[in-house]
CSV table of C-alpha atoms in Angstrom, one decimal:
chain,number,residue,atom,x,y,z
A,300,MET,CA,16.4,-14.3,8.2
A,301,ARG,CA,14.0,-16.3,6.1
A,302,ILE,CA,10.7,-14.5,6.1
A,303,LEU,CA,7.4,-16.0,5.2
A,304,VAL,CA,5.2,-13.3,3.6
A,305,TRP,CA,2.2,-13.6,1.1
A,306,HIS,CA,2.2,-11.5,-2.2
A,307,VAL,CA,-0.9,-9.5,-1.2
A,308,HIS,CA,0.0,-5.7,-1.9
A,309,GLY,CA,2.3,-5.8,-4.9
A,310,GLY,CA,3.4,-2.1,-4.6
A,311,TRP,CA,4.5,-2.7,-0.9
A,312,MET,CA,6.4,-6.0,-1.7
A,313,GLU,CA,8.4,-4.3,-4.6
A,314,ALA,CA,10.2,-2.4,-1.6
A,315,PHE,CA,10.3,-5.2,1.0
A,316,VAL,CA,11.7,-7.9,-1.1
A,317,ARG,CA,14.8,-5.7,-1.9
A,318,GLY,CA,16.1,-6.2,1.6
A,319,LYS,CA,18.9,-8.4,2.6
A,320,HIS,CA,16.6,-11.3,4.0
A,321,GLU,CA,15.1,-14.2,2.0
A,322,TYR,CA,11.5,-13.8,1.3
A,323,LEU,CA,9.2,-17.0,1.0
A,324,LEU,CA,6.3,-16.4,-1.1
A,325,PRO,CA,3.4,-19.0,-1.0
A,326,VAL,CA,2.5,-20.3,-4.4
A,327,GLU,CA,-0.6,-22.2,-5.6
A,328,PRO,CA,-1.2,-23.7,-8.8
A,329,ASP,CA,-4.2,-21.5,-9.7
A,330,GLY,CA,-2.4,-18.4,-7.9
A,331,GLY,CA,-4.9,-16.2,-6.6
A,332,PRO,CA,-4.5,-14.2,-3.2
A,333,TRP,CA,-3.2,-17.1,-1.3
A,334,GLY,CA,-0.8,-18.3,-4.0
A,335,LEU,CA,0.3,-15.4,-6.1
A,336,GLY,CA,4.0,-16.3,-5.6
A,337,ARG,CA,6.1,-13.5,-7.5
A,338,GLY,CA,3.2,-12.8,-9.6
A,339,GLY,CA,5.8,-12.4,-12.6
A,340,ARG,CA,7.3,-9.4,-11.2
A,341,GLU,CA,11.2,-9.0,-11.8
A,342,TRP,CA,12.1,-9.3,-8.0
A,343,PRO,CA,15.6,-10.2,-6.7
A,344,VAL,CA,16.3,-14.1,-6.5
A,345,THR,CA,15.9,-14.0,-2.6
A,346,ALA,CA,12.0,-13.6,-3.2
A,347,GLN,CA,11.5,-17.4,-3.5
A,348,GLU,CA,8.3,-19.2,-4.5
A,349,VAL,CA,7.4,-21.9,-2.0
A,350,GLU,CA,4.8,-24.3,-1.6
A,351,LEU,CA,3.4,-23.9,2.1
A,352,ALA,CA,2.3,-27.4,2.5
A,353,THR,CA,5.9,-28.9,1.8
A,354,LEU,CA,7.8,-25.9,3.5
A,355,ASP,CA,9.9,-27.2,6.5
A,356,PRO,CA,8.5,-25.3,9.4
A,357,ASP,CA,12.1,-25.2,11.1
A,358,THR,CA,13.5,-23.1,8.2
A,359,VAL,CA,11.0,-20.1,8.5
A,360,ASP,CA,12.4,-17.5,10.9
A,361,ALA,CA,9.6,-15.1,11.0
A,362,VAL,CA,6.2,-14.2,9.4
A,363,VAL,CA,4.9,-11.0,8.1
A,364,LEU,CA,1.0,-11.2,8.4
A,365,GLN,CA,-1.3,-9.1,6.3
A,366,ARG,CA,-4.6,-10.7,6.8
A,367,PRO,CA,-6.0,-12.1,10.3
A,368,GLU,CA,-6.9,-15.6,8.3
A,369,GLU,CA,-3.1,-16.1,7.8
A,370,ILE,CA,-2.7,-16.6,11.7
A,371,ALA,CA,-4.7,-19.8,11.4
A,372,ALA,CA,-3.3,-20.8,8.1
A,373,VAL,CA,0.4,-20.5,9.3
A,374,ALA,CA,-0.4,-22.5,12.6
A,375,ARG,CA,-2.3,-25.2,10.8
A,376,THR,CA,0.2,-25.7,8.0
A,377,LEU,CA,3.4,-25.2,9.8
A,378,GLY,CA,2.5,-26.4,13.2
A,379,ARG,CA,3.9,-23.1,14.5
A,380,ARG,CA,1.8,-20.5,16.0
A,381,PRO,CA,2.6,-16.9,14.9
A,382,GLY,CA,3.5,-14.7,17.9
A,383,VAL,CA,3.7,-17.9,20.0
A,384,ASP,CA,6.3,-20.1,18.8
A,385,LEU,CA,7.1,-18.3,15.6
A,386,PRO,CA,8.0,-14.7,15.6
A,387,ALA,CA,5.4,-12.6,13.6
A,388,VAL,CA,4.2,-8.9,13.1
A,389,TYR,CA,0.7,-7.9,11.5
A,390,LEU,CA,1.2,-5.6,8.7
A,391,GLU,CA,-1.7,-3.1,8.3
A,392,HIS,CA,-2.0,-1.5,5.0
A,393,ASN,CA,-5.3,0.0,5.1
A,394,THR,CA,-7.5,2.7,6.7
A,395,PRO,CA,-10.3,1.3,9.0
A,396,LYS,CA,-13.6,0.5,7.3
A,397,GLY,CA,-16.7,0.7,9.3
A,398,ASP,CA,-17.7,2.8,12.1
A,399,VAL,CA,-14.6,5.2,12.1
A,400,PRO,CA,-13.0,6.2,14.4
A,401,PHE,CA,-14.2,3.4,16.6
A,402,THR,CA,-13.3,0.5,14.5
A,403,LEU,CA,-11.5,-2.2,16.4
A,404,HIS,CA,-8.8,-3.9,14.8
A,405,PRO,CA,-8.7,-7.7,14.5
A,406,LEU,CA,-5.5,-7.8,16.5
A,407,ALA,CA,-6.5,-5.4,19.2
A,408,ASP,CA,-5.7,-6.1,22.9
A,409,GLN,CA,-3.2,-9.1,22.1
A,410,HIS,CA,0.5,-8.6,23.0
A,411,ASN,CA,2.4,-11.2,21.0
A,412,ILE,CA,2.2,-9.8,17.6
A,413,PRO,CA,2.9,-6.2,17.1
A,414,VAL,CA,0.9,-4.3,14.5
A,415,VAL,CA,2.8,-2.4,12.0
A,416,HIS,CA,1.1,0.5,10.3
A,417,VAL,CA,2.4,2.1,7.2
A,418,THR,CA,1.1,5.5,8.1
A,419,HIS,CA,0.6,7.5,11.1
A,420,PHE,CA,-2.9,8.3,10.0
A,421,ASN,CA,-3.9,4.4,10.2
A,422,LYS,CA,-2.3,4.3,13.7
A,423,LEU,CA,-4.4,7.3,14.8
A,424,PHE,CA,-7.6,5.9,13.4
A,425,TRP,CA,-7.4,2.2,14.0
A,426,ASP,CA,-8.4,1.1,17.6
A,427,THR,CA,-5.7,-1.5,18.5
A,428,GLY,CA,-6.3,-1.3,22.3
A,429,SER,CA,-3.4,-2.5,24.3
A,430,ALA,CA,-1.6,-4.3,21.5
A,431,PRO,CA,1.9,-2.9,20.5
A,432,THR,CA,1.9,-0.7,17.6
A,433,VAL,CA,4.8,0.9,15.5
A,434,VAL,CA,4.7,2.9,12.2
A,435,ILE,CA,7.1,2.2,9.3
A,436,GLU,CA,6.1,4.4,6.7
A,437,HIS,CA,6.5,3.3,2.9
A,438,GLY,CA,9.6,2.8,0.9
A,439,ILE,CA,9.7,3.5,-2.8
A,440,PRO,CA,12.4,1.9,-5.1
A,441,ASP,CA,13.5,5.2,-6.8
A,442,PRO,CA,12.4,5.1,-10.6
A,443,GLY,CA,14.5,8.3,-11.3
A,444,LEU,CA,13.9,11.7,-12.4
A,445,LEU,CA,11.9,10.9,-15.5
A,446,TYR,CA,9.6,14.0,-15.6
A,447,THR,CA,9.1,15.8,-18.9
A,448,GLY,CA,5.6,17.3,-18.4
A,449,GLU,CA,5.5,17.5,-22.1
A,450,ARG,CA,1.6,16.5,-22.3
A,451,GLU,CA,-0.8,19.0,-21.1
A,452,GLU,CA,-2.8,16.3,-19.2
A,453,MET,CA,-3.3,15.2,-15.8
A,454,GLY,CA,-2.0,11.8,-14.8
A,455,VAL,CA,-4.2,9.6,-12.6
A,456,VAL,CA,-3.5,6.1,-11.2
A,457,VAL,CA,-6.1,4.3,-9.6
A,458,ASN,CA,-7.3,0.6,-9.5
A,459,GLU,CA,-10.9,-0.5,-10.2
A,460,PRO,CA,-12.0,2.9,-10.1
A,461,VAL,CA,-15.8,2.0,-11.0
A,462,ARG,CA,-16.1,-0.7,-8.3
A,463,ARG,CA,-14.3,1.5,-5.5
A,464,GLY,CA,-16.1,4.7,-6.5
A,465,ARG,CA,-16.4,7.2,-4.0
A,466,VAL,CA,-13.4,5.8,-2.2
A,467,THR,CA,-11.1,6.5,-5.0
A,468,GLY,CA,-12.7,9.9,-5.7
A,469,THR,CA,-14.0,8.5,-9.2
A,470,ASP,CA,-17.1,10.8,-9.0
A,471,LEU,CA,-14.5,14.0,-9.0
A,472,LEU,CA,-13.0,12.9,-12.2
A,473,PRO,CA,-15.4,14.7,-14.5
A,474,ASP,CA,-14.6,18.0,-12.5
A,475,PHE,CA,-11.1,17.7,-13.5
A,476,ALA,CA,-11.8,16.4,-17.0
A,477,GLY,CA,-13.5,19.8,-17.4
A,478,VAL,CA,-10.1,21.3,-16.8
A,479,ALA,CA,-7.8,19.3,-19.1
A,480,PRO,CA,-7.7,15.8,-20.4
A,481,LEU,CA,-7.0,13.0,-17.9
A,482,ARG,CA,-4.7,10.0,-18.7
A,483,VAL,CA,-5.7,7.4,-16.3
A,484,PHE,CA,-3.6,4.2,-15.5
A,485,GLY,CA,-4.6,0.9,-13.6
A,486,MET,CA,-6.7,-2.1,-13.5
A,487,GLY,CA,-10.2,-1.8,-14.4
A,488,THR,CA,-10.0,1.6,-16.1
A,489,GLU,CA,-11.4,0.5,-19.3
A,490,ALA,CA,-15.0,0.7,-17.5
A,491,LEU,CA,-14.5,4.2,-16.8
A,492,PRO,CA,-15.6,5.8,-20.0
A,493,GLU,CA,-19.2,4.4,-19.7
A,494,ALA,CA,-19.4,4.8,-15.9
A,495,LEU,CA,-18.6,8.5,-16.2
A,496,ASN,CA,-20.5,9.7,-19.2
A,497,LEU,CA,-18.6,12.6,-19.9
A,498,LYS,CA,-21.1,13.5,-22.6
A,499,GLY,CA,-23.7,14.1,-20.0
A,500,PHE,CA,-21.3,16.7,-18.4
A,501,GLY,CA,-21.1,18.5,-21.8
A,502,LEU,CA,-17.5,17.2,-22.3
A,503,SER,CA,-15.8,15.3,-25.2
A,504,GLU,CA,-14.9,11.7,-24.7
A,505,GLU,CA,-11.1,12.8,-25.9
A,506,ARG,CA,-11.0,14.3,-22.2
A,507,LEU,CA,-10.6,10.8,-20.6
A,508,ARG,CA,-7.6,8.8,-22.0
A,509,ILE,CA,-7.5,5.2,-20.9
A,510,ALA,CA,-3.9,3.9,-20.6
A,511,GLY,CA,-4.8,0.8,-18.5
A,512,ASP,CA,-2.8,-1.6,-16.6
A,513,VAL,CA,0.8,-1.4,-17.6
A,514,PRO,CA,4.0,-2.7,-16.2
A,515,ALA,CA,5.8,-0.6,-13.7
A,516,PRO,CA,8.6,0.7,-16.0
A,517,GLN,CA,6.1,1.6,-18.7
A,518,LEU,CA,3.8,3.5,-16.3
A,519,HIS,CA,6.6,5.6,-14.8
A,520,GLN,CA,7.8,6.8,-18.3
A,521,GLU,CA,4.2,7.5,-19.5
A,522,LEU,CA,3.1,9.0,-16.3
A,523,ALA,CA,6.1,11.5,-16.2
A,524,ARG,CA,5.1,12.9,-19.5
A,525,CYS,CA,2.0,14.3,-17.9
A,526,ARG,CA,2.1,17.8,-16.7
A,527,LEU,CA,0.9,16.9,-13.2
A,528,TYR,CA,-0.2,14.2,-10.9
A,529,LEU,CA,-3.7,14.0,-9.9
A,530,HIS,CA,-4.7,12.1,-6.7
A,531,PRO,CA,-8.4,12.2,-6.0
A,532,LEU,CA,-8.7,9.4,-3.5
A,533,ARG,CA,-10.9,10.0,-0.4
A,534,TRP,CA,-10.1,7.2,2.0
A,535,THR,CA,-7.0,5.3,1.4
A,536,SER,CA,-3.9,4.8,3.7
A,537,LEU,CA,-1.5,6.6,1.3
A,538,GLY,CA,-1.4,5.7,-2.4
A,539,LEU,CA,2.0,4.5,-3.5
A,540,ALA,CA,1.3,5.8,-6.8
A,541,LEU,CA,1.3,9.4,-5.2
A,542,LEU,CA,4.8,8.5,-3.7
A,543,GLU,CA,6.0,7.3,-7.0
A,544,ALA,CA,4.7,10.2,-9.0
A,545,MET,CA,6.7,12.5,-6.5
A,546,HIS,CA,9.9,10.4,-7.1
A,547,LEU,CA,9.4,11.0,-10.8
A,548,GLY,CA,9.6,14.6,-10.0
A,549,MET,CA,5.9,15.4,-10.8
A,550,PRO,CA,3.9,18.1,-9.0
A,551,VAL,CA,0.9,16.6,-7.6
A,552,LEU,CA,-2.6,17.5,-6.4
A,553,ALA,CA,-4.2,15.7,-3.7
A,554,LEU,CA,-7.1,15.7,-1.3
A,555,SER,CA,-6.2,16.8,2.2
A,556,THR,CA,-7.5,13.5,3.5
A,557,THR,CA,-5.7,10.5,5.6
A,558,GLU,CA,-1.6,11.0,5.1
A,559,ALA,CA,-1.7,13.0,2.0
A,560,ALA,CA,-0.9,16.4,4.1
A,561,ARG,CA,2.1,14.7,5.8
A,562,ALA,CA,3.4,13.2,2.3
A,563,VAL,CA,3.0,16.2,0.1
A,564,PRO,CA,5.2,19.5,1.6
A,565,HIS,CA,4.5,23.0,0.7
A,566,GLY,CA,5.7,23.8,-2.8
A,567,ALA,CA,5.3,20.3,-4.1
A,568,GLY,CA,1.8,20.9,-5.6
A,569,LEU,CA,-1.3,21.4,-3.7
A,570,VAL,CA,-3.4,19.5,-1.0
A,571,SER,CA,-6.7,20.7,-0.5
A,572,ASN,CA,-10.3,19.5,0.2
A,573,ASP,CA,-11.7,22.5,-2.1
A,574,VAL,CA,-12.0,20.9,-5.4
A,575,ASP,CA,-12.6,24.3,-7.1
A,576,GLU,CA,-9.3,25.3,-5.6
A,577,LEU,CA,-7.6,22.3,-6.7
A,578,GLN,CA,-9.2,22.7,-10.4
A,579,ARG,CA,-7.8,26.4,-10.5
A,580,PHE,CA,-4.3,25.2,-9.3
A,581,ALA,CA,-4.3,22.4,-12.0
A,582,ARG,CA,-5.1,25.0,-14.7
A,583,ARG,CA,-2.0,27.3,-13.4
A,584,LEU,CA,0.4,24.1,-13.7
A,585,LEU,CA,-0.9,23.3,-17.0
A,586,ASP,CA,-0.4,26.7,-18.2
A,587,ASP,CA,3.2,27.3,-16.7
A,588,PRO,CA,5.4,24.3,-17.4
A,589,ASP,CA,8.5,25.9,-15.7
A,590,ASP,CA,6.3,26.4,-12.3
A,591,ALA,CA,5.3,22.8,-12.6
A,592,PHE,CA,8.8,21.5,-13.1
A,593,ALA,CA,9.9,23.5,-10.2
A,594,MET,CA,7.3,21.9,-8.0
A,595,GLY,CA,8.1,18.6,-9.1
A,596,MET,CA,11.8,19.1,-8.0
A,597,VAL,CA,10.4,19.8,-4.5
A,598,ALA,CA,8.1,16.7,-4.5
A,599,ARG,CA,11.2,14.5,-5.6
A,600,GLU,CA,13.2,15.9,-2.8
A,601,ALA,CA,10.7,15.4,-0.3
A,602,ALA,CA,9.9,11.8,-1.2
A,603,LEU,CA,13.3,10.6,-1.5
A,604,GLU,CA,13.9,12.0,2.2
A,605,ARG,CA,10.9,10.5,3.7
A,606,TYR,CA,10.0,7.6,1.6
A,607,GLY,CA,13.4,6.3,0.4
A,608,LEU,CA,14.0,2.6,0.1
A,609,ALA,CA,17.1,2.4,2.4
A,610,LYS,CA,15.3,4.1,5.1
A,611,PHE,CA,12.4,1.7,4.9
A,612,LEU,CA,14.5,-1.2,4.8
A,613,THR,CA,16.6,-0.2,7.7
A,614,ALA,CA,13.2,0.3,10.0
A,615,TRP,CA,12.3,-3.3,9.0
A,616,ASP,CA,15.6,-4.9,9.7
A,617,GLU,CA,15.5,-3.2,13.2
A,618,LEU,CA,12.0,-4.6,13.9
A,619,LEU,CA,12.7,-8.1,12.6
A,620,ALA,CA,15.9,-8.3,14.7
A,621,ASP,CA,13.7,-7.3,17.5
A,622,LEU,CA,11.0,-9.9,17.2
A,623,GLY,CA,13.2,-13.0,17.8
A,624,LYS,CA,14.7,-11.4,20.8
A,625,GLU,CA,11.1,-10.8,22.3
A,626,LEU,CA,10.0,-14.5,21.3
A,627,ARG,CA,12.9,-15.9,23.1
A,628,VAL,CA,11.9,-13.9,26.4
A,629,ARG,CA,8.5,-15.3,26.2
A,630,SER,CA,9.5,-18.9,25.4
A,631,PRO,CA,7.8,-21.4,28.0
A,632,GLN,CA,9.7,-23.1,30.5
A,633,PRO,CA,10.7,-27.0,30.1
A,634,GLY,CA,7.5,-28.9,30.7
A,635,THR,CA,5.5,-26.2,29.7
A,636,GLU,CA,5.5,-26.3,26.0
A,637,HIS,CA,1.8,-27.2,25.6
A,638,ARG,CA,0.2,-24.6,28.0
A,639,PRO,CA,-1.1,-21.7,25.9
A,640,PRO,CA,0.4,-18.4,27.1
A,641,ALA,CA,-1.7,-16.0,29.1
A,642,ASP,CA,-1.9,-13.6,26.3
A,643,ALA,CA,-2.1,-16.0,23.6
A,644,VAL,CA,-3.0,-14.5,20.2
A,645,SER,CA,-6.7,-14.0,19.4
A,646,VAL,CA,-8.2,-11.9,16.8
A,647,ASN,CA,-11.6,-10.3,16.5
A,648,HIS,CA,-13.3,-12.6,14.2
A,649,ASP,CA,-13.1,-16.5,13.6
A,650,THR,CA,-9.7,-17.5,12.2
A,651,SER,CA,-10.8,-21.2,11.6
A,652,VAL,CA,-12.3,-20.2,8.3
A,653,GLY,CA,-9.8,-21.4,5.9
A,654,HIS,CA,-8.9,-19.1,2.9
A,655,ASP,CA,-11.9,-17.0,2.7
A,656,SER,CA,-10.6,-13.5,2.0
A,657,SER,CA,-14.0,-12.1,2.3
A,658,VAL,CA,-14.3,-12.8,5.8
A,659,GLY,CA,-13.5,-10.3,8.5
A,660,HIS,CA,-10.7,-7.8,8.0
A,661,ASP,CA,-10.8,-6.5,4.4
A,662,THR,CA,-7.3,-6.1,2.8
A,663,GLU,CA,-7.8,-4.0,-0.1
A,664,ARG,CA,-5.3,-5.7,-2.8
A,665,THR,CA,-6.0,-3.0,-5.3
A,666,HIS,CA,-4.3,-0.1,-3.7
A,667,PRO,CA,-2.8,2.1,-6.3
């Protein structure tokens, strides 16, 4: 199949573009959220950059939507309506924001576009009404067993931790820096030292070691040298960096929020909302490299089983194959092509607003 999909969430796309299809990635001269294309990533040649305005509409077999605004963008540019005369799914990366657990999903109560959640937590907390829903859990291209744990540090991966603040648990970092140094990777982490002001907590600035935004291969190598992985995020669907750390063979510490309790099995580290307990457990692993290694092996085995790439791609292949069948069943009879179907797609905000990513449903492109 030839699948139109915007490069919105780089970590998720790392897995998706490794399937057997052709992936059409819109590109614009200035890049940005509506035209990032491959974004310089080393993806298979089947991940092709395309100019949406010149794309032959008849060559597109399906679209994977990730923002409500994309429905209008596709219809306007290709002249084909997602879910009506173009097979479509809506991929929901994020936990709901707003009046949880009463947040109504933008595609609630329509029946032409299935909503695909990346976690069972997302499906549970989003109110999608009568819309068809399915869960396809994350898949991770296996970076390999790289863990050494030679550094008596805690590794943390978080993008824009100052802007996102309590969402990413940034306020908890000084507590853990009091136990051992933190090596922090991700976009915008250079602003952390000033924002956290460890001296105000009586801690040396050396306890915060900023590694910055580095390419994935370097990230995996450097992160795997840390004794353990710390995942302090409060409200995120499920951090891909957590799953990557588990693949690397790292023991992990995480808050018991959203999907973490499902992702991290017993014996792979500790999942708890008791920050003091997490700090004590961190100290235990820092003092016992053998115990840390053993827990990391449990984490890796669990990650490979649940979040392996093959399982992920198979689930998507099955869903995409079903899309075309369902659309053919709903196809209008001759002479009725221009009549809107009874359950034509509508979303819970105005989709006629062009490329304004600040409108309506917020897709967080900085998910770690």
